[in-house]
Coordinates of C-alpha atoms and ligand atoms in Angstrom, one line a residue:
M1 CA -36.2 2.1 29.5
S2 CA -33.4 0.1 27.8
R3 CA -30.4 -0.7 29.9
E4 CA -27.2 1.3 29.4
Y5 CA -24.5 -0.6 27.5
K6 CA -21.0 0.2 28.4
V7 CA -18.7 1.1 25.5
L8 CA -15.0 1.5 26.3
T9 CA -13.0 3.3 23.7
V10 CA -9.3 2.7 23.8
F11 CA -6.5 4.7 22.1
G12 CA -3.1 6.1 22.7
T13 CA -1.4 7.9 19.9
R14 CA -2.0 11.2 18.1
P15 CA -3.8 9.9 15.0
E16 CA -6.0 7.5 17.0
A17 CA -7.0 10.4 19.2
I18 CA -7.8 12.6 16.2
K19 CA -9.9 9.9 14.7
M20 CA -11.5 8.6 17.9
C21 CA -12.4 11.8 19.9
P22 CA -15.2 12.7 17.5
L23 CA -16.6 9.2 17.9
V24 CA -16.3 9.3 21.7
Q25 CA -18.3 12.6 21.6
E26 CA -20.9 10.9 19.5
L27 CA -21.2 7.9 21.8
D28 CA -21.3 10.4 24.8
R29 CA -24.5 11.9 23.3
R30 CA -26.3 8.5 23.0
P31 CA -28.6 8.1 26.1
S32 CA -28.7 4.3 25.8
L33 CA -24.8 4.0 25.9
H34 CA -22.5 4.6 28.8
S35 CA -19.4 5.8 27.0
L36 CA -16.0 5.6 28.7
C37 CA -12.6 6.4 27.3
C38 CA -9.2 4.9 28.2
V39 CA -6.0 6.3 26.9
T40 CA -2.8 4.2 27.0
A41 CA -0.7 7.4 26.4
Q42 CA 1.6 5.5 24.1
H43 CA 2.1 9.2 23.1
R44 CA 2.0 11.8 25.8
E45 CA 2.3 15.5 24.6
M46 CA 1.0 14.6 21.1
L47 CA -2.0 12.9 22.6
D48 CA -2.7 15.5 25.3
S49 CA -2.7 18.2 22.6
V50 CA -5.5 16.5 20.7
M51 CA -7.6 15.8 23.8
A52 CA -7.3 19.5 24.8
I53 CA -8.6 20.6 21.4
F54 CA -11.6 18.2 21.5
G55 CA -12.2 19.0 25.2
R56 CA -12.6 15.3 26.3
R57 CA -10.9 14.0 29.3
A58 CA -9.9 10.3 29.5
D59 CA -11.7 8.3 32.2
F60 CA -8.6 6.1 32.5
D61 CA -5.0 6.9 31.7
L62 CA -2.4 4.2 31.6
D63 CA 0.4 6.7 31.1
I64 CA 2.8 4.2 29.6
M65 CA 5.1 6.5 27.5
E66 CA 8.8 6.4 27.9
P67 CA 11.7 7.6 25.7
R68 CA 12.7 5.2 22.9
Q69 CA 10.1 2.7 23.9
T70 CA 10.3 -0.7 22.1
L71 CA 7.4 -2.4 20.5
S72 CA 7.5 -5.1 23.2
T73 CA 7.5 -2.6 26.0
I74 CA 4.5 -0.7 24.6
T75 CA 2.5 -3.9 24.0
S76 CA 3.2 -5.5 27.3
K77 CA 2.6 -2.3 29.3
C78 CA -0.7 -1.7 27.5
L79 CA -1.9 -5.3 28.0
L80 CA -1.1 -5.3 31.7
G81 CA -2.6 -1.8 32.2
M82 CA -5.8 -2.7 30.4
E83 CA -6.4 -5.7 32.8
G84 CA -7.3 -3.4 35.7
V85 CA -9.5 -1.2 33.6
L86 CA -11.4 -4.0 32.0
E87 CA -12.0 -5.6 35.5
E88 CA -13.3 -2.3 36.9
V89 CA -15.5 -1.3 33.9
Q90 CA -16.7 -4.7 32.7
P91 CA -17.6 -3.2 29.3
D92 CA -20.1 -4.6 26.9
L93 CA -17.9 -3.6 23.9
V94 CA -14.3 -2.3 23.5
L95 CA -13.6 0.0 20.5
V96 CA -10.0 0.3 19.2
H97 CA -8.7 2.2 16.2
G98 CA -6.4 1.5 13.3
D99 CA -3.1 -0.4 13.6
T100 CA -0.8 0.8 16.4
S101 CA 0.6 -1.2 19.3
T102 CA -2.2 0.3 21.5
T103 CA -4.7 -1.0 19.0
F104 CA -3.4 -4.5 19.0
S105 CA -2.9 -4.8 22.8
G106 CA -6.3 -3.1 23.4
A107 CA -8.0 -5.7 21.3
L108 CA -6.0 -8.6 22.7
A109 CA -6.8 -7.5 26.3
A110 CA -10.5 -7.3 25.5
F111 CA -10.3 -10.8 23.9
Y112 CA -8.6 -12.2 27.0
H113 CA -11.5 -10.8 29.1
K114 CA -14.1 -12.2 26.6
V115 CA -15.3 -8.7 25.7
P116 CA -16.4 -8.1 22.1
V117 CA -14.2 -5.8 20.1
G118 CA -15.1 -3.2 17.5
H119 CA -12.4 -2.1 15.1
V120 CA -12.6 1.4 13.7
E121 CA -10.7 2.0 10.5
A122 CA -10.8 -1.7 9.6
G123 CA -9.6 -3.5 6.5
L124 CA -6.7 -1.3 5.4
R125 CA -4.0 -3.6 3.9
T126 CA -0.8 -3.5 1.9
W127 CA -0.4 -7.3 2.0
D128 CA 3.2 -6.8 2.9
K129 CA 4.0 -8.0 6.4
W130 CA 7.0 -5.7 6.7
S131 CA 5.5 -2.5 5.4
P132 CA 4.2 -0.5 7.2
Y133 CA 6.0 -2.2 10.1
P134 CA 4.5 -3.2 12.5
E135 CA 1.1 -1.7 11.5
E136 CA 0.2 -4.2 8.7
M137 CA 0.3 -7.1 11.2
N138 CA -1.3 -5.1 14.0
R139 CA -4.4 -4.5 11.8
R140 CA -4.5 -8.0 10.5
M141 CA -4.4 -9.5 14.0
V142 CA -7.0 -7.0 15.2
G143 CA -9.2 -8.0 12.2
A144 CA -9.0 -11.6 13.4
L145 CA -10.0 -10.7 16.9
A146 CA -12.7 -8.2 16.2
D147 CA -16.5 -8.8 16.2
L148 CA -17.4 -5.5 14.5
H149 CA -15.4 -4.0 11.7
F150 CA -16.0 -0.3 10.7
C151 CA -14.4 0.1 7.2
P152 CA -13.8 3.5 5.8
T153 CA -14.1 2.4 2.1
A154 CA -15.5 -0.4 -0.1
A155 CA -11.9 -1.5 -0.9
N156 CA -11.3 -1.9 2.8
R157 CA -14.5 -4.1 3.1
D158 CA -13.3 -6.2 0.1
N159 CA -9.9 -6.7 1.8
L160 CA -11.7 -8.2 4.8
A161 CA -13.7 -10.4 2.6
R162 CA -10.5 -11.8 1.1
E163 CA -9.6 -12.9 4.7
G164 CA -13.1 -14.5 5.1
I165 CA -14.4 -11.7 7.3
T166 CA -17.9 -10.8 6.2
N167 CA -20.0 -10.7 9.4
G168 CA -20.3 -7.5 11.4
V169 CA -18.7 -5.4 8.6
F170 CA -20.0 -1.8 8.2
L171 CA -19.0 0.7 5.5
T172 CA -18.8 4.0 7.4
G173 CA -16.3 6.4 5.9
N174 CA -13.3 7.5 7.9
T175 CA -13.9 9.5 11.1
V176 CA -11.0 11.8 10.2
I177 CA -13.2 13.5 7.7
D178 CA -15.7 14.2 10.6
A179 CA -12.8 15.8 12.5
L180 CA -11.7 17.8 9.5
R181 CA -15.1 19.4 9.2
T182 CA -14.8 21.0 12.6
T183 CA -11.3 22.4 12.4
V184 CA -10.8 24.2 9.0
R185 CA -11.9 27.9 9.0
D186 CA -11.0 30.7 6.5
T187 CA -10.5 33.1 9.4
F188 CA -8.2 30.8 11.4
T189 CA -5.3 32.5 13.2
F190 CA -2.3 30.3 14.0
Q191 CA -0.6 30.1 17.4
E192 CA 2.6 29.2 15.7
A193 CA 4.0 32.6 14.7
I194 CA 5.8 31.5 11.5
L195 CA 2.5 30.2 10.1
N196 CA 0.9 33.6 10.3
R197 CA 4.0 35.3 8.6
L198 CA 4.1 33.0 5.6
D199 CA 2.9 34.4 2.2
Y200 CA 0.7 31.5 1.0
Q201 CA -0.2 33.4 -2.2
N202 CA 3.2 34.3 -3.6
R203 CA 5.5 31.6 -2.1
R204 CA 5.3 27.8 -2.6
V205 CA 4.6 26.4 0.9
I206 CA 5.3 22.7 1.1
L207 CA 4.0 20.9 4.2
V208 CA 6.2 17.9 5.2
T209 CA 5.8 15.1 7.8
C210 CA 7.9 12.0 8.1
H211 CA 8.0 9.5 11.0
R212 CA 7.4 5.9 10.0
R213 CA 9.5 3.2 11.6
E214 CA 10.2 1.4 8.2
N215 CA 11.7 4.7 7.0
Y216 CA 14.2 5.0 9.9
G217 CA 17.8 4.9 8.7
Q218 CA 18.7 5.1 5.0
P219 CA 15.2 5.9 3.6
M220 CA 14.8 8.8 6.0
V221 CA 18.3 10.1 5.0
Q222 CA 17.3 10.0 1.3
I223 CA 14.1 11.8 2.0
M224 CA 15.8 14.5 4.0
T225 CA 18.4 14.9 1.3
A226 CA 15.7 15.3 -1.3
L227 CA 13.9 17.9 0.8
R228 CA 17.1 20.0 1.1
R229 CA 17.7 19.7 -2.6
I230 CA 14.2 21.0 -3.3
A231 CA 14.6 24.0 -1.1
D232 CA 18.0 24.7 -2.7
A233 CA 16.7 24.4 -6.3
F234 CA 13.5 26.5 -5.9
P235 CA 14.0 29.8 -4.2
E236 CA 10.2 30.4 -4.0
V237 CA 9.8 27.3 -1.8
E238 CA 9.2 27.5 2.0
L239 CA 9.3 24.0 3.6
I240 CA 7.3 23.6 6.8
Y241 CA 8.1 20.4 8.7
P242 CA 6.5 19.8 12.1
V243 CA 8.8 17.2 13.5
H244 CA 7.4 14.1 15.3
L245 CA 8.8 13.8 18.9
S246 CA 10.4 10.4 18.2
P247 CA 14.1 10.9 19.1
V248 CA 15.1 9.0 15.9
V249 CA 13.1 11.4 13.8
Q250 CA 14.2 14.5 15.7
E251 CA 17.9 13.6 15.3
T252 CA 17.7 12.8 11.5
A253 CA 15.6 15.8 10.6
H254 CA 17.8 18.3 12.5
R255 CA 21.1 16.7 11.2
Y256 CA 20.1 17.0 7.5
L257 CA 17.8 20.1 7.5
D258 CA 19.0 22.5 10.1
G259 CA 20.5 25.9 9.0
H260 CA 18.5 26.4 5.8
P261 CA 16.8 29.8 5.7
R262 CA 13.6 28.4 4.0
I263 CA 13.3 25.0 5.8
H264 CA 11.3 25.5 9.0
L265 CA 11.6 22.6 11.4
I266 CA 8.9 23.3 14.0
A267 CA 7.3 21.4 17.0
P268 CA 4.4 19.1 16.3
L269 CA 1.3 21.2 15.6
A270 CA -2.0 21.1 17.4
V271 CA -4.5 19.4 15.1
D272 CA -6.5 22.5 14.2
E273 CA -3.2 24.3 13.3
M274 CA -2.2 21.3 11.1
H275 CA -5.5 21.2 9.3
N276 CA -5.6 24.9 8.6
L277 CA -2.0 24.8 7.4
M278 CA -2.9 22.0 5.1
A279 CA -5.8 24.0 3.7
R280 CA -3.4 26.9 2.8
C281 CA -0.2 25.1 1.6
Y282 CA 0.7 24.4 -2.0
F283 CA 1.2 20.7 -1.6
V284 CA 2.1 18.0 0.9
M285 CA 5.0 15.5 1.2
T286 CA 4.4 12.8 3.8
D287 CA 4.7 9.3 5.0
S288 CA 1.7 9.7 7.3
G289 CA -1.5 7.8 6.9
G290 CA -3.8 10.5 8.2
L291 CA -2.4 13.2 5.9
Q292 CA -3.0 11.0 2.9
E293 CA -6.7 11.1 3.8
E294 CA -7.0 14.7 4.8
A295 CA -5.1 16.5 2.1
P296 CA -7.2 15.1 -0.8
A297 CA -10.4 16.3 0.9
L298 CA -8.8 19.8 1.0
G299 CA -7.8 19.6 -2.7
K300 CA -4.0 19.4 -2.0
P301 CA -1.7 17.2 -4.0
V302 CA 0.2 14.7 -1.9
L303 CA 3.6 13.0 -2.6
V304 CA 3.8 9.9 -0.4
L305 CA 7.2 9.2 1.0
R306 CA 6.8 5.4 1.1
R307 CA 7.1 2.5 -1.3
E308 CA 3.5 1.4 -0.9
T309 CA 0.2 2.7 0.5
E310 CA -2.9 1.0 2.1
R311 CA -4.9 4.0 0.9
P312 CA -5.1 3.5 -2.9
E313 CA -8.4 5.4 -3.3
A314 CA -6.8 8.9 -3.6
V315 CA -4.0 7.5 -5.8
R316 CA -6.8 6.3 -8.2
A317 CA -8.5 9.7 -7.9
G318 CA -5.2 11.3 -9.1
T319 CA -4.6 13.5 -6.0
V320 CA -1.9 11.3 -4.4
K321 CA 1.3 9.9 -6.0
L322 CA 3.6 7.3 -4.5
A323 CA 7.0 9.0 -4.5
G324 CA 9.0 6.2 -2.9
V325 CA 12.0 6.7 -0.7
E326 CA 14.8 7.4 -3.2
E327 CA 16.2 10.9 -3.3
E328 CA 16.1 11.3 -7.1
A329 CA 12.4 10.2 -7.6
I330 CA 11.2 12.3 -4.7
F331 CA 13.1 15.4 -6.1
S332 CA 11.8 15.0 -9.6
L333 CA 8.2 14.5 -8.6
A334 CA 8.3 17.6 -6.4
A335 CA 10.2 19.6 -9.1
R336 CA 7.4 18.7 -11.6
L337 CA 4.7 20.0 -9.3
L338 CA 6.7 23.2 -8.8
T339 CA 7.3 23.8 -12.5
D340 CA 4.4 22.3 -14.5
L341 CA 1.1 24.0 -13.7
T342 CA -0.9 21.5 -15.7
A343 CA 0.6 18.6 -13.7
Y344 CA -0.2 20.5 -10.5
A345 CA -3.8 21.3 -11.6
D346 CA -4.3 17.6 -12.5
M347 CA -3.6 16.7 -8.9
A348 CA -5.1 19.7 -7.1
H349 CA -8.8 18.8 -7.0
A350 CA -10.8 18.0 -3.9
V351 CA -11.9 14.4 -3.6
N352 CA -13.6 12.6 -0.8
P353 CA -13.1 8.9 -1.2
Y354 CA -12.5 8.5 2.6
G355 CA -15.7 9.9 4.0
D356 CA -18.6 12.4 4.1
G357 CA -18.3 13.6 7.7
H358 CA -20.9 11.2 9.1
A359 CA -18.7 8.2 10.0
C360 CA -19.2 8.6 13.7
R361 CA -22.9 8.7 13.5
R362 CA -22.9 5.5 11.4
I363 CA -20.5 3.7 13.8
A364 CA -22.6 4.7 16.9
D365 CA -25.8 3.6 15.0
A366 CA -24.1 0.2 14.2
V367 CA -23.1 -0.2 17.9
E368 CA -26.8 0.5 18.9
W369 CA -28.0 -2.0 16.3
Y370 CA -25.5 -4.6 17.6
F371 CA -27.0 -4.2 21.1
G372 CA -30.6 -4.5 19.7
L373 CA -31.4 -0.9 20.3
R374 CA -32.2 -0.2 16.6
S375 CA -34.1 -2.2 14.1
Q376 CA -31.9 -1.4 11.1
P377 CA -28.1 -1.1 10.6
P378 CA -26.9 2.2 9.3
Q379 CA -26.9 2.9 5.5
P380 CA -23.4 2.4 4.1
F381 CA -21.2 5.3 3.2
S382 CA -21.1 5.9 -0.5
P383 CA -18.5 8.4 -1.9
Ligands
UD1_401 C1 3.2 5.3 16.5 C2 2.5 4.1 15.7 C3 2.3 4.5 14.3 C4 1.7 5.8 14.1 C5 2.4 6.9 14.9 C6 1.6 8.2 14.8 C7 3.0 1.9 16.7 C8 3.9 0.7 16.5 N1 3.3 2.9 15.8 O1 4.5 5.4 16.0 O2 1.5 3.5 13.6 O3 1.8 6.2 12.7 O4 2.4 6.5 16.3 O5 2.4 9.3 15.2 O6 2.2 2.0 17.5 N2 7.3 10.5 21.8 C9 7.4 11.5 22.7 N3 6.3 12.3 22.9 C10 5.1 12.1 22.3 C11 5.0 11.0 21.4 C12 6.1 10.2 21.2 O7 8.4 11.7 23.2 O8 4.1 12.8 22.6 C13 8.4 9.6 21.6 C14 8.3 8.3 22.4 O9 8.9 8.4 23.6 C15 9.0 7.2 21.5 C16 8.9 7.8 20.1 O10 8.4 9.1 20.2 O11 10.3 7.0 21.9 C17 8.1 7.0 19.2 O12 6.8 6.7 19.7 P1 6.1 5.3 19.4 O13 4.7 5.4 20.0 O14 6.9 4.2 19.9 O15 6.0 5.2 17.9 P2 5.6 6.2 16.7 O16 6.8 6.2 15.8 O17 5.1 7.5 17.3
UDP402 N1 -0.9 15.9 12.8 C1 -1.0 17.0 13.7 N2 0.1 17.7 14.0 C2 1.3 17.4 13.4 C3 1.4 16.3 12.5 C4 0.2 15.6 12.2 O1 -2.1 17.3 14.2 O2 2.3 18.1 13.7 C5 -2.2 15.2 12.5 C6 -2.5 15.0 11.1 O3 -3.3 16.1 10.6 C7 -3.3 13.7 11.1 C8 -2.6 12.9 12.2 O4 -2.0 13.9 13.0 O5 -4.6 13.9 11.5 C9 -1.6 12.0 11.6 O6 -0.8 11.5 12.6 P1 0.6 10.8 12.2 O7 1.1 11.3 11.0 O8 1.4 11.0 13.5 O9 0.2 9.3 12.2 P2 -0.3 8.3 11.0 O10 -1.6 8.9 10.4 O11 0.8 8.2 10.0 O12 -0.6 7.0 11.7

C-alpha cells in the first residue's frame, strides 16, 4: 500500500474556485492522495456561491476579505495566514491557480516552507508588465517559483519555454471546460427572475461583465458609455450585466447605466446561472478571462473590453475580437454584430482551443506521476 501524499489546494477568488473545485473533487477521488483545500477568501460571497454549487467545503478558511482591500493587504494577510496552515498540514505539494494575489502569496508561502508548488493555468502571458495589472507579474512570479506547470494550451507551454521553463510542464487543457460540462443544461431554470422572463429568440440579449483593475477610471467610463449607446441605438437589445461586488465597479456601473429600461444591472450570478445565460445569449462583451474561454466553447461571439489578451487562441479561431477600451471602437464592433448577419455567423461557431473537459484528470495523473505512483505522465491535451 503506497503512502498517502498530502496535496493542499489553495484559492480565494471566484474564478479560481470555479476552475479549482473540479480539480479538488478529482483529487478527493484518488485513494493515494490526501486532498485538502484552503481558501483565503480574498472574495467572500462570490467564493461561497461557487463552493455551494460544487458542494465542497474548505478545510481551512483564512477569511481575509475586507472592503476596498489593497494589493499589499491581500498579499500580506494571505502570506501570514498560510503560515499556520502549512505548519499544521505539512503538505507534499501545494497547488495554486492562475494569477491573483492569492495565487502569488500561496506559492510564495509554500516556497518559504520549502514545499513544492504546482501551478494550474500556467504560462498565460501578455508580456506587458502593466496589463493585466497585477496579474501578469503574479503569474510570471509564480512560474518562477513553481515545480509543476499545468498549461491549458500549447501556446502557454511555449511561453514558459521562452522563460527557460521546460521541466515539469504538462499540457492539460483548462479546467474551466471541465466545469462547463457539468453546468449547462437545455432544461435549466434560472433563480434570477429576469433571466426566465427574457425572450432569447426574438430579442438580442447581450451579456456583459467588466471588473479589471486596469480598466478602473477612464477606460471603464468609456466602456459604460458605449454600452448605453448600444442600448439606445438598438431597441431589440437587452443588456444583462451581473455587476462584480468591487465597490469601484458597482459605483461606475450604476452611475452610467442606471435608469435604462433595457439595461439590467443584476447581482453576481451563481456559476450555473452564468453558464446557462451564456449558452442562451446572443453575444458577450467582457474584460473577464474566464468568459473568454467559456463563451467560444458555447459558440458565442465575444468582444473583449481590453487592449490585449493572454488568450489569443480564440481570437485566432475567429470567435473573439479585441474591442479595446475606446467608446467608438466598442460601439461600432457591437453595432456590426447586431446588423450584419454574416459577420455574426463568422464569429458564432463553437471552438474548444482551451480544453476537452479532461484537464482535471490529466493534472491529477501528473501529480501521481510526480509522486512516483504512475509509470507514465498523462497524454497531452490536443484540441
Ligand atoms: C481579483 C483578482 C483578479 C480576478 C478577479 C476575479 C487580484 C489582484 N485580482 O480582482 O485577477 O480577475 O478577482 O473576480 O487578485 N468584494 C466583495 N465581495 C466579494 C468579492 C469582492 O465585497 O465576494 C470586494 C472586495 O471587498 C474588494 C473588491 O471587491 O474591495 C475587489 O476585490 P479584490 O479581490 O481586491 O479584486 P478583484 O477586482 O475582485
Ligand atoms: N462568473 C459567474 N458569475 C458572474 C460573473 C462571472 O459565475 O456574475 C464566472 C464566469 O462564468 C467565469 C468566472 O466567473 O467562470 C470568471 O470570473 P471573473 O470574471 O470574476 O474573473 P477572471 O476570469 O477575469 O479572472
